[in-house]
Structures are given as structure tokens and as C-alpha cells.
Short mmCIF file of N, CA, C and O in Angstrom, two decimals:
data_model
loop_
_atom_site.label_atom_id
_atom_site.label_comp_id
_atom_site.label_asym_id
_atom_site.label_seq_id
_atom_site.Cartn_x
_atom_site.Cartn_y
_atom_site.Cartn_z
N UNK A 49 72.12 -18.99 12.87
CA UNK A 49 71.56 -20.26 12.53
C UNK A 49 72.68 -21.30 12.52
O UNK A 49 73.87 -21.02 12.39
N UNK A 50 72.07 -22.78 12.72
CA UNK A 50 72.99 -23.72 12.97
C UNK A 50 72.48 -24.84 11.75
O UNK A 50 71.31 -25.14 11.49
N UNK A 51 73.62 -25.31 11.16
CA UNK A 51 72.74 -26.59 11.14
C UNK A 51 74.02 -27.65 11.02
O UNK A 51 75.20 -27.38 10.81
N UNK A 52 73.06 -29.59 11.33
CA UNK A 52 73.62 -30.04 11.16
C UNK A 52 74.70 -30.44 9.84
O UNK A 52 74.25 -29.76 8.91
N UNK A 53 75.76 -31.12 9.39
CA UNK A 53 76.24 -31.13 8.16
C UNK A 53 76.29 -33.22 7.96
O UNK A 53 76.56 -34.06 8.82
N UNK A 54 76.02 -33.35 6.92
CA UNK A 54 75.78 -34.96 6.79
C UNK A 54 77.23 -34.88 6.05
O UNK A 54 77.89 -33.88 5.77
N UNK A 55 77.56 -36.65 5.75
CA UNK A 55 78.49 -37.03 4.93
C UNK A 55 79.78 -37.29 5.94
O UNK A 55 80.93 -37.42 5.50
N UNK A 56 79.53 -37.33 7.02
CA UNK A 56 80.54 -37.49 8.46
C UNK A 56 80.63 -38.63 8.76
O UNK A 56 79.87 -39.43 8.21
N UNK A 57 81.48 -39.03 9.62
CA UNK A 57 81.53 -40.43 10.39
C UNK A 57 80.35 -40.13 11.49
O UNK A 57 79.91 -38.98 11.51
N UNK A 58 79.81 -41.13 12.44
CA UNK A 58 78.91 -40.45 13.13
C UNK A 58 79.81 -40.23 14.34
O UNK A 58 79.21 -39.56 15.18
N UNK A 59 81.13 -40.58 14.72
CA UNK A 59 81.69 -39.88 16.20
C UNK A 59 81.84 -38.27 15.35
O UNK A 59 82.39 -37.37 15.98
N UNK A 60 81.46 -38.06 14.32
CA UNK A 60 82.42 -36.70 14.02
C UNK A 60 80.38 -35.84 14.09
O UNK A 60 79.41 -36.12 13.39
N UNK A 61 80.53 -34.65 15.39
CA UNK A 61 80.01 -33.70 15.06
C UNK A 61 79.94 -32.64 14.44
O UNK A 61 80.65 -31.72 14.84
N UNK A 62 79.14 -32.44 13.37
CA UNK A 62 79.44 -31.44 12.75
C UNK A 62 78.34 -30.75 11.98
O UNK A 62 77.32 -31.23 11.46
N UNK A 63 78.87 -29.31 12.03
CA UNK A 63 77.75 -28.18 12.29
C UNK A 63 78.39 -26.95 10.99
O UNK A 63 79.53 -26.74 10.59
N UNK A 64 76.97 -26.28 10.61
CA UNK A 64 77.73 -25.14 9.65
C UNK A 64 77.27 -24.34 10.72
O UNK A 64 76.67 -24.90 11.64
N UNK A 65 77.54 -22.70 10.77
CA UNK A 65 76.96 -21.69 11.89
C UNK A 65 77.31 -20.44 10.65
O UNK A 65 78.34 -20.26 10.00
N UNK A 66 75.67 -19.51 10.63
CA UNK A 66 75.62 -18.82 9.86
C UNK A 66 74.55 -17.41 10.97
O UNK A 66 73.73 -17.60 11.88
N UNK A 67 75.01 -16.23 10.42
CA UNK A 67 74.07 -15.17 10.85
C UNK A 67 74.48 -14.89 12.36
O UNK A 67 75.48 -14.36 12.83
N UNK A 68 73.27 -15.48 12.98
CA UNK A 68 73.27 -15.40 14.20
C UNK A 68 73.01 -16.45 14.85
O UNK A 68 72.22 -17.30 14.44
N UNK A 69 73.64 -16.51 15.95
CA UNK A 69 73.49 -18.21 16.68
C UNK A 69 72.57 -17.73 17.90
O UNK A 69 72.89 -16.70 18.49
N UNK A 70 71.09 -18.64 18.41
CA UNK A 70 70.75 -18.70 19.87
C UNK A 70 70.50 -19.48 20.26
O UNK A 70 70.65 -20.56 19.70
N UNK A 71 69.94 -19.32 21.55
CA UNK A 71 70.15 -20.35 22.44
C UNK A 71 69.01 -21.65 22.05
O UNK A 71 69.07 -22.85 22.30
N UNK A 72 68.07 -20.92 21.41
CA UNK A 72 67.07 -22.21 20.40
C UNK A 72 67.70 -22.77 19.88
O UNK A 72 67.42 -23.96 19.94
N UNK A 73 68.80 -22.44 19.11
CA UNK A 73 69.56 -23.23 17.61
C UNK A 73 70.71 -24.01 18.46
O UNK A 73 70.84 -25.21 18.26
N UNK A 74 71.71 -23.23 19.58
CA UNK A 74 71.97 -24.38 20.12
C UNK A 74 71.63 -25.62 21.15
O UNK A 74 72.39 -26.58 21.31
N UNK A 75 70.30 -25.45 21.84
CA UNK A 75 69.77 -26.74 22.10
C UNK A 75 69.65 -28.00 21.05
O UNK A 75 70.08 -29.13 21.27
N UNK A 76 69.09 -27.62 20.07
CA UNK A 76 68.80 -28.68 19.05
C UNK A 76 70.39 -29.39 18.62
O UNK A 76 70.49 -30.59 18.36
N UNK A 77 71.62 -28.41 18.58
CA UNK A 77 72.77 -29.34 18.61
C UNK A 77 72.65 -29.96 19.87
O UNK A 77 72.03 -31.02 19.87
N UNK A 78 73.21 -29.44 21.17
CA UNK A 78 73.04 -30.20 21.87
C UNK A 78 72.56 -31.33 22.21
O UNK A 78 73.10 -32.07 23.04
N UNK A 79 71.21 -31.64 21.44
CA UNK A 79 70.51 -33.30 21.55
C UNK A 79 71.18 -33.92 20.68
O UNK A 79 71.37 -35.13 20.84
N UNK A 80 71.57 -33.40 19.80
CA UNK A 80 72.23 -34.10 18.68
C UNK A 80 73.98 -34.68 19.75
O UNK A 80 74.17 -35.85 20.07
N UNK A 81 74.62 -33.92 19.96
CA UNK A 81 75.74 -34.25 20.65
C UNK A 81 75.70 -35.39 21.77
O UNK A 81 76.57 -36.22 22.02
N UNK A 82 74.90 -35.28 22.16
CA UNK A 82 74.13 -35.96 24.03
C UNK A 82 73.70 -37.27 23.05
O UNK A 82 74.15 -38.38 23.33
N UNK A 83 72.96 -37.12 22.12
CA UNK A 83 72.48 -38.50 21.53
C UNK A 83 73.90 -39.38 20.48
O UNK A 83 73.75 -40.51 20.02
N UNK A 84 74.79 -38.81 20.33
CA UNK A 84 76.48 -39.39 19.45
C UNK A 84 76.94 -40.17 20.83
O UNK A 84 77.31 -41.35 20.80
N UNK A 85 76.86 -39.18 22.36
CA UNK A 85 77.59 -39.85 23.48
C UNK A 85 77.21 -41.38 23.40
O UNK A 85 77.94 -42.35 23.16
N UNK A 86 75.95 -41.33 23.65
CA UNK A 86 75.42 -42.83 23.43
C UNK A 86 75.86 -43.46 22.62
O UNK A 86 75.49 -44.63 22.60
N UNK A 87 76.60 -43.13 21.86
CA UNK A 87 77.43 -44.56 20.73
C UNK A 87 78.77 -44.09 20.59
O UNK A 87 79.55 -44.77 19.91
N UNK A 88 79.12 -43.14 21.07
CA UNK A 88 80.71 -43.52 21.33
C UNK A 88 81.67 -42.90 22.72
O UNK A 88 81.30 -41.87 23.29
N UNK A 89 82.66 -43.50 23.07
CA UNK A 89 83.21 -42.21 24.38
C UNK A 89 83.51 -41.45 23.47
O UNK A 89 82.54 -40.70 23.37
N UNK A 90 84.22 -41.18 22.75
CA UNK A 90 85.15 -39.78 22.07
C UNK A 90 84.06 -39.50 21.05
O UNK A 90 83.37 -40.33 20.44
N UNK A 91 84.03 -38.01 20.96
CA UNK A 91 83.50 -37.19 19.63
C UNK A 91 84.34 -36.64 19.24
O UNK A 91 85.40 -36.62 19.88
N UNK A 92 84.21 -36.00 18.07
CA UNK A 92 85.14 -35.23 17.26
C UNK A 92 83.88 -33.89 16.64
O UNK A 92 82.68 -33.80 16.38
N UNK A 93 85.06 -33.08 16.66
CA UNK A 93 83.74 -31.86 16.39
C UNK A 93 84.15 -31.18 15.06
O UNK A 93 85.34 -30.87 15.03
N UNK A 94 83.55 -30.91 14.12
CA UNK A 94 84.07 -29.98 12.58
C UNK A 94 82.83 -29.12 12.98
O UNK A 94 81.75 -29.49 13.42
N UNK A 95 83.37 -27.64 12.65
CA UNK A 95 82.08 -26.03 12.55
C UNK A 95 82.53 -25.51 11.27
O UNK A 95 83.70 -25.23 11.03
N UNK A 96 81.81 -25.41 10.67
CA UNK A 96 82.08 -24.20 9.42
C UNK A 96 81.26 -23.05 10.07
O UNK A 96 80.19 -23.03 10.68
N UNK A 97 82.33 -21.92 9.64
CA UNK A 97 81.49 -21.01 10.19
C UNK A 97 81.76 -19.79 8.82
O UNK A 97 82.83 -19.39 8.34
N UNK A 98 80.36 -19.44 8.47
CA UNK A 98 80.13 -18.86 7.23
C UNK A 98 80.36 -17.04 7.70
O UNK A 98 79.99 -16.50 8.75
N UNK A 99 80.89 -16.57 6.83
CA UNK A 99 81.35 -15.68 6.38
C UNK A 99 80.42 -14.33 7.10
O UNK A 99 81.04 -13.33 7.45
N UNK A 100 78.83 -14.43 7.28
CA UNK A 100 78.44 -13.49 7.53
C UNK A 100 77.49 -13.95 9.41
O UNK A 100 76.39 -13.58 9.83
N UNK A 101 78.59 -14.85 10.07
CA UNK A 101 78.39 -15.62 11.43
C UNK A 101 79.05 -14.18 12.01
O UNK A 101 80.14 -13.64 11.77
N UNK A 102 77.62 -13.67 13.08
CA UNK A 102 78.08 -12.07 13.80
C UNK A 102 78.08 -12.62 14.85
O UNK A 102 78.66 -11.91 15.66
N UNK A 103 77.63 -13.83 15.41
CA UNK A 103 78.30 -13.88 17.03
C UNK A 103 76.93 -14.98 17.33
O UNK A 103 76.42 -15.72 16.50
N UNK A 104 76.58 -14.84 18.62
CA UNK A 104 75.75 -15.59 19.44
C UNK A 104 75.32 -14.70 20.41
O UNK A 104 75.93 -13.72 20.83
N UNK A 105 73.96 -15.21 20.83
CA UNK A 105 73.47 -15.20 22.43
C UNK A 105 74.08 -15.15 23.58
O UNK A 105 74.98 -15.98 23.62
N UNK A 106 73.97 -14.41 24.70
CA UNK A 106 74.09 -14.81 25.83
C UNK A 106 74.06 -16.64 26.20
O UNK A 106 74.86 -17.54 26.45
N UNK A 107 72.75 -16.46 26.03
CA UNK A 107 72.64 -17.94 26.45
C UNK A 107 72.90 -18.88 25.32
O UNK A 107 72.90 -20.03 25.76
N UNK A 108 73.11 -18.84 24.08
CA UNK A 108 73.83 -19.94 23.20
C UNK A 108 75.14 -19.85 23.76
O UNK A 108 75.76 -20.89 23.55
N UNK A 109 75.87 -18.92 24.46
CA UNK A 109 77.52 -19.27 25.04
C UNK A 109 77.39 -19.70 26.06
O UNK A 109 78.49 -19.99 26.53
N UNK A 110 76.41 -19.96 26.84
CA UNK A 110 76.20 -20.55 28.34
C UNK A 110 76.18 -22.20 28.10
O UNK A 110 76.88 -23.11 28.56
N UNK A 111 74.89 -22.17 27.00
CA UNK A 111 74.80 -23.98 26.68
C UNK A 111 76.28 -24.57 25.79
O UNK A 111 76.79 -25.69 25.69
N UNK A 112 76.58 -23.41 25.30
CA UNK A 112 78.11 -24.13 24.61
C UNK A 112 79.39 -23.90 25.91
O UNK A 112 80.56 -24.13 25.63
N UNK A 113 79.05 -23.47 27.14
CA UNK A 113 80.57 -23.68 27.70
C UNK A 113 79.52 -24.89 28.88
O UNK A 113 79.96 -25.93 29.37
N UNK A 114 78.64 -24.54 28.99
CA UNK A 114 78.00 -25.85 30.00
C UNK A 114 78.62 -27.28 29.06
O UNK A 114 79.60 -27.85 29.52
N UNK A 115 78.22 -27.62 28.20
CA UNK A 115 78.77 -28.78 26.76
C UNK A 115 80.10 -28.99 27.09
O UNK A 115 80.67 -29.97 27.57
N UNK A 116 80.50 -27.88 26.76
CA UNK A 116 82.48 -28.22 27.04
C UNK A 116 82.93 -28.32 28.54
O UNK A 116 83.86 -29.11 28.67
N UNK A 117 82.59 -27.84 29.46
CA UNK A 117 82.64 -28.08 30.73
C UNK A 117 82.36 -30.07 31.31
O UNK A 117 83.27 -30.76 31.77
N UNK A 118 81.17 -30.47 31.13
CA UNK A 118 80.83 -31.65 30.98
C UNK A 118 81.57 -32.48 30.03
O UNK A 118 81.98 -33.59 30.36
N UNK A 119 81.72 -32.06 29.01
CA UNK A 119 82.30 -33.20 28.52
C UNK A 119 83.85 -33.43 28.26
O UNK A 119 84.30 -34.44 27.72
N UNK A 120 84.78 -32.12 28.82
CA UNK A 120 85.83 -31.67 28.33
C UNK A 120 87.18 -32.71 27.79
O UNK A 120 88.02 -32.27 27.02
N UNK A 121 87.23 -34.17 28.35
CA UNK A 121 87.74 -34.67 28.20
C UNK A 121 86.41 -36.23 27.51
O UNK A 121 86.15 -37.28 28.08
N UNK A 122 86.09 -35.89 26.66
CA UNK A 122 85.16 -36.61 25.79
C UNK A 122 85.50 -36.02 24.33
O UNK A 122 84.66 -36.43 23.53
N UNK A 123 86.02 -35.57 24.02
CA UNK A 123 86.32 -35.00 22.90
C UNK A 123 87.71 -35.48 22.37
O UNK A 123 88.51 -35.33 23.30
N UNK A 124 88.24 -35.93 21.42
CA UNK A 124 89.02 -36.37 20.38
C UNK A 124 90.10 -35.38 19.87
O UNK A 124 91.31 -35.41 20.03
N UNK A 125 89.22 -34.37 19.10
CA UNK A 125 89.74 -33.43 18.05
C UNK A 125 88.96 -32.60 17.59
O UNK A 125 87.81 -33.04 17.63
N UNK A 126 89.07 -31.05 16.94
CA UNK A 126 88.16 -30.50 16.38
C UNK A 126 89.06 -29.78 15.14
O UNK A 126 90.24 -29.65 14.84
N UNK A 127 87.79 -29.43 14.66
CA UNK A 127 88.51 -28.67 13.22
C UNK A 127 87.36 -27.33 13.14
O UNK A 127 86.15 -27.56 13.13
N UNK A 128 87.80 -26.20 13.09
CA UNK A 128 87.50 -24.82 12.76
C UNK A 128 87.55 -24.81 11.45
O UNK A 128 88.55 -25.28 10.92
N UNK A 129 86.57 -24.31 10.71
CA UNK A 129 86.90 -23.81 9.41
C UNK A 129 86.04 -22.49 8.75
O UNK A 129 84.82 -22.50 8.59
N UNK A 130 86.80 -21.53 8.47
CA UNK A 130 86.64 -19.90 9.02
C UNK A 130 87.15 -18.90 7.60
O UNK A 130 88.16 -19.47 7.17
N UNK A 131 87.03 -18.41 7.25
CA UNK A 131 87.79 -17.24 6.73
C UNK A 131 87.86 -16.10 7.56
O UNK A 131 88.70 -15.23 7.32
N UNK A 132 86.67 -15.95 9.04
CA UNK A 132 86.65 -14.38 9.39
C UNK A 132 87.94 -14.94 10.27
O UNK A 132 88.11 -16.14 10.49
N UNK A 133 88.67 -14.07 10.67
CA UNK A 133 89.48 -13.82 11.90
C UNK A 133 89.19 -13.65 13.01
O UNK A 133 89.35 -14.66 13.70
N UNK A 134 88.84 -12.85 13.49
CA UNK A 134 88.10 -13.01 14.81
C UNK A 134 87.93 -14.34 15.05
O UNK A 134 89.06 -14.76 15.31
N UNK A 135 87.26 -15.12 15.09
CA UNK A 135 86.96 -16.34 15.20
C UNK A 135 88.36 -17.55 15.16
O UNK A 135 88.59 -18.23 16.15
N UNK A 136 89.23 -17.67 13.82
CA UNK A 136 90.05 -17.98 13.86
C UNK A 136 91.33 -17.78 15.08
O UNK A 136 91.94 -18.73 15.57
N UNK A 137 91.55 -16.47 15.39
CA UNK A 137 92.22 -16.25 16.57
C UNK A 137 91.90 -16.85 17.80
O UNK A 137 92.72 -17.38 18.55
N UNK A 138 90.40 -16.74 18.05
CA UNK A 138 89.81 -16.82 19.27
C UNK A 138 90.03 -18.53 19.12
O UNK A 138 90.72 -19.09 19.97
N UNK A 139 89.53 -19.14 18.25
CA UNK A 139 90.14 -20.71 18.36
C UNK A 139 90.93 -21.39 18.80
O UNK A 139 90.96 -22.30 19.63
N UNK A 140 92.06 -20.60 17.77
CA UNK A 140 94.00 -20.68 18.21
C UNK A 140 93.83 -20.57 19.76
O UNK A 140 94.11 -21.44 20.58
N UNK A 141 93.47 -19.68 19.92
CA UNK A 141 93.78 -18.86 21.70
C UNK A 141 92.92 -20.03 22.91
O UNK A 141 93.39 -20.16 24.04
N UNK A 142 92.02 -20.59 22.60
CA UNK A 142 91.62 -21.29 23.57
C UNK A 142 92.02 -22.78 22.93
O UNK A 142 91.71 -23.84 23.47
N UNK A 143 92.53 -22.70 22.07
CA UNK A 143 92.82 -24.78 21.99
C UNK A 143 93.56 -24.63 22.28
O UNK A 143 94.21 -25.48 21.66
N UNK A 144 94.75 -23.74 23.34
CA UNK A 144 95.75 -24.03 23.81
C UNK A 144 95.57 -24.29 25.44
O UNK A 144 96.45 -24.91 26.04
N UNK A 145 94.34 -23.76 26.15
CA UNK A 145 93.97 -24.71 26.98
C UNK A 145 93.47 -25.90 27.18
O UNK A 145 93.38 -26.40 28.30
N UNK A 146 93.03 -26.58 25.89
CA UNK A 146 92.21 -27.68 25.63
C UNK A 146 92.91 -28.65 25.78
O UNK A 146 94.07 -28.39 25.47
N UNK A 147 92.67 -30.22 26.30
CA UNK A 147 93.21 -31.40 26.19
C UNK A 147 92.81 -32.01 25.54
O UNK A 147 92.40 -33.14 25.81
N UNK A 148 92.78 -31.31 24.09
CA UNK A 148 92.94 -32.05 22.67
C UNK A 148 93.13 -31.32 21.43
O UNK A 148 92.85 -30.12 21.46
N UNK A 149 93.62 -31.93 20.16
CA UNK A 149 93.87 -31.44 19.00
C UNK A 149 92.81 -30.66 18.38
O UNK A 149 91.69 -30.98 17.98
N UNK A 150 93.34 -29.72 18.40
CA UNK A 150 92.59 -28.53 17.10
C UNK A 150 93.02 -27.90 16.27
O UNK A 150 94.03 -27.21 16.36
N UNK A 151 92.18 -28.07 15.13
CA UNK A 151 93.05 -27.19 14.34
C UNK A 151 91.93 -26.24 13.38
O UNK A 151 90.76 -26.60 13.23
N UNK A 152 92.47 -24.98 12.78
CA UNK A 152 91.67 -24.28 12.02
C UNK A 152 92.28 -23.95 10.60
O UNK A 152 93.43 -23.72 10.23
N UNK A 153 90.86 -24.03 9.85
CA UNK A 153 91.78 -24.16 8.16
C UNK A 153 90.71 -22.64 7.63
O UNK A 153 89.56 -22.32 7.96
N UNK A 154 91.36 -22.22 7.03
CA UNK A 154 90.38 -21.32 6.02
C UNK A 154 89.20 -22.55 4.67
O UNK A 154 89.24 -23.71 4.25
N UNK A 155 88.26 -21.23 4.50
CA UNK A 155 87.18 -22.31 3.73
C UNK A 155 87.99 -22.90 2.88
O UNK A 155 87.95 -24.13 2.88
N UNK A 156 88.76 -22.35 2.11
CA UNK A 156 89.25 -23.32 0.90
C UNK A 156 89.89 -24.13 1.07
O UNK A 156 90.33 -24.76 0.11
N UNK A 157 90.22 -24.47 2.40
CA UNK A 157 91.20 -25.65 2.64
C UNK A 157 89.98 -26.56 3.21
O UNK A 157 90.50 -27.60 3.61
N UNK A 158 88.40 -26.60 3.43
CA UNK A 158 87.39 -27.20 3.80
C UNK A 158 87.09 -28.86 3.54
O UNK A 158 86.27 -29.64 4.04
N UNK A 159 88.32 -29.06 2.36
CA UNK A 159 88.07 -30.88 2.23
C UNK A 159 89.10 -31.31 3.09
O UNK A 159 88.95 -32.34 3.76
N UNK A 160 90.44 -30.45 3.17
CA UNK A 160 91.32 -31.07 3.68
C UNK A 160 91.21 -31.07 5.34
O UNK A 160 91.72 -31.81 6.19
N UNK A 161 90.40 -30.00 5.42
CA UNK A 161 89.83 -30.15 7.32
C UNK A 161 88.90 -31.75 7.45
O UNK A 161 89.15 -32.66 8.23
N UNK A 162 87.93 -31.68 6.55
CA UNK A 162 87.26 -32.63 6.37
C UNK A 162 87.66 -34.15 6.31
O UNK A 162 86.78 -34.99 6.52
N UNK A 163 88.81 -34.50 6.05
CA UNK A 163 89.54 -35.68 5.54
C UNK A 163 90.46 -35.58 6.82
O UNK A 163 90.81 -36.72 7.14
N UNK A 164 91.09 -34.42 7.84
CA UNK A 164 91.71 -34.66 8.95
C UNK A 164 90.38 -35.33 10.00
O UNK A 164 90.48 -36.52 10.30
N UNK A 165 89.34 -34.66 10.45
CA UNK A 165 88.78 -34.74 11.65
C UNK A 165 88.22 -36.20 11.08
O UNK A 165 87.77 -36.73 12.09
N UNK A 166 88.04 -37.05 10.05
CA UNK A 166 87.58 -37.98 9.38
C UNK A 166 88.19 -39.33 9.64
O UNK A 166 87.68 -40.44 9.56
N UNK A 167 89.38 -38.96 9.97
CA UNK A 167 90.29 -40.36 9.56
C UNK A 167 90.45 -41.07 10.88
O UNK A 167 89.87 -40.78 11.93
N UNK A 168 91.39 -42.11 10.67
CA UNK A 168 90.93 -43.01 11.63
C UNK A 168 92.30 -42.81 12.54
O UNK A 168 92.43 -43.43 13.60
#
């Protein structure tokens, strides 16, 4: 499951991801993302991803690398925020192909991720 998270700037997307992610749960981000383009070039992306997040769909990783493919240089910055590992690694490991800032905090560091992807 996905959902949106309020209390953001609106360039900042941002999502909690719990259980299991599919390709239903990520369309509905997707409109949400496609509808932010319309009011700004750059997004910024924050995910919390909760503790008992076992993975995704086939096709929820198709609509999330189609997203990053299209927009790859539309993006700002992102912030990971994780306690599992898996996930954390896999972050590290691909924002080093990315042409932009990322970074990943464990949950308890969750305001101070919040106050980075935030600021101006």
C-alpha cells in the first residue's frame, strides 16, 4: 500500500509505502506526480517506507522505472527514509547513477529528512 503524505511543499512528492506495493497503488501516485509537473519543472520526492514494506509488483516496478525514465532529469532531490536495509542499500546503490541529490535517513531521523527535502 501507498499513500499520499500531507504537510509538504507541493513541488515535494511524498509517499509512505507499507505491505505490499501494486501496480493499482502505483498508478494513483503517478496522477498525483503527472498532476505536481503541471505546477512546477523540478519535483522533489520524500518515501517512508514502513518497516513491514515486502517489495512490489512486477508491474508497480515497470510504472516506477517508466516515471524515472521520463522524467529523469525533472527531479531536484529525494529523501529515503527506511530502517529495513535492503532498501536502504539498494537506494545508496542507484543514487549514484542519478543526476541528483539523495539521501537516506533511518525513521528516527524522519523530521530531519523532512526539513532537508523541504527547504528552499
Amino acid at each position: 500500500m501507498i499513500e499520499v503524505l500531507q504537510g509538504f511543499p507541493d513541488q515535494v512528492a511524498a509517499y509512505a509505502c507499507s505491505g505490499h506495493l501494486t501496480k493499482a497503488d502505483y498508478k494513483k501516485i503517478l496522477a498525483d506526480v503527472e498532476d505536481r509537473y503541471t505546477r512546477h519543472k523540478k519535483l522533489r520526492s520524500y518515501t517512508e517506507v514502513a518497516n513491514d514494506f515486502n517489495g512490489l509488483d512486477p508491474g508497480a516496478l515497470w510504472e516506477d522505472a517508466k516515471l524515472g525514465f521520463a522524467h529523469m532529469f525533472d527531479w531536484d532531490r529525494f529523501a529515503v527514509v527506511t530502517d529495513l536495509e535492503w532498501i536502504s542499500r539498494t537506494t545508496k546503490f542507484m543514487a549514484m547513477f542519478m543526476p541528483l541529490d539523495g539521501r537516506v535517513y533511518p525513521i528516527a531521523e524522519a523530521a530531519k529528512a523532512r526539513e532537508w527535502i523541504s527547504e528552499t
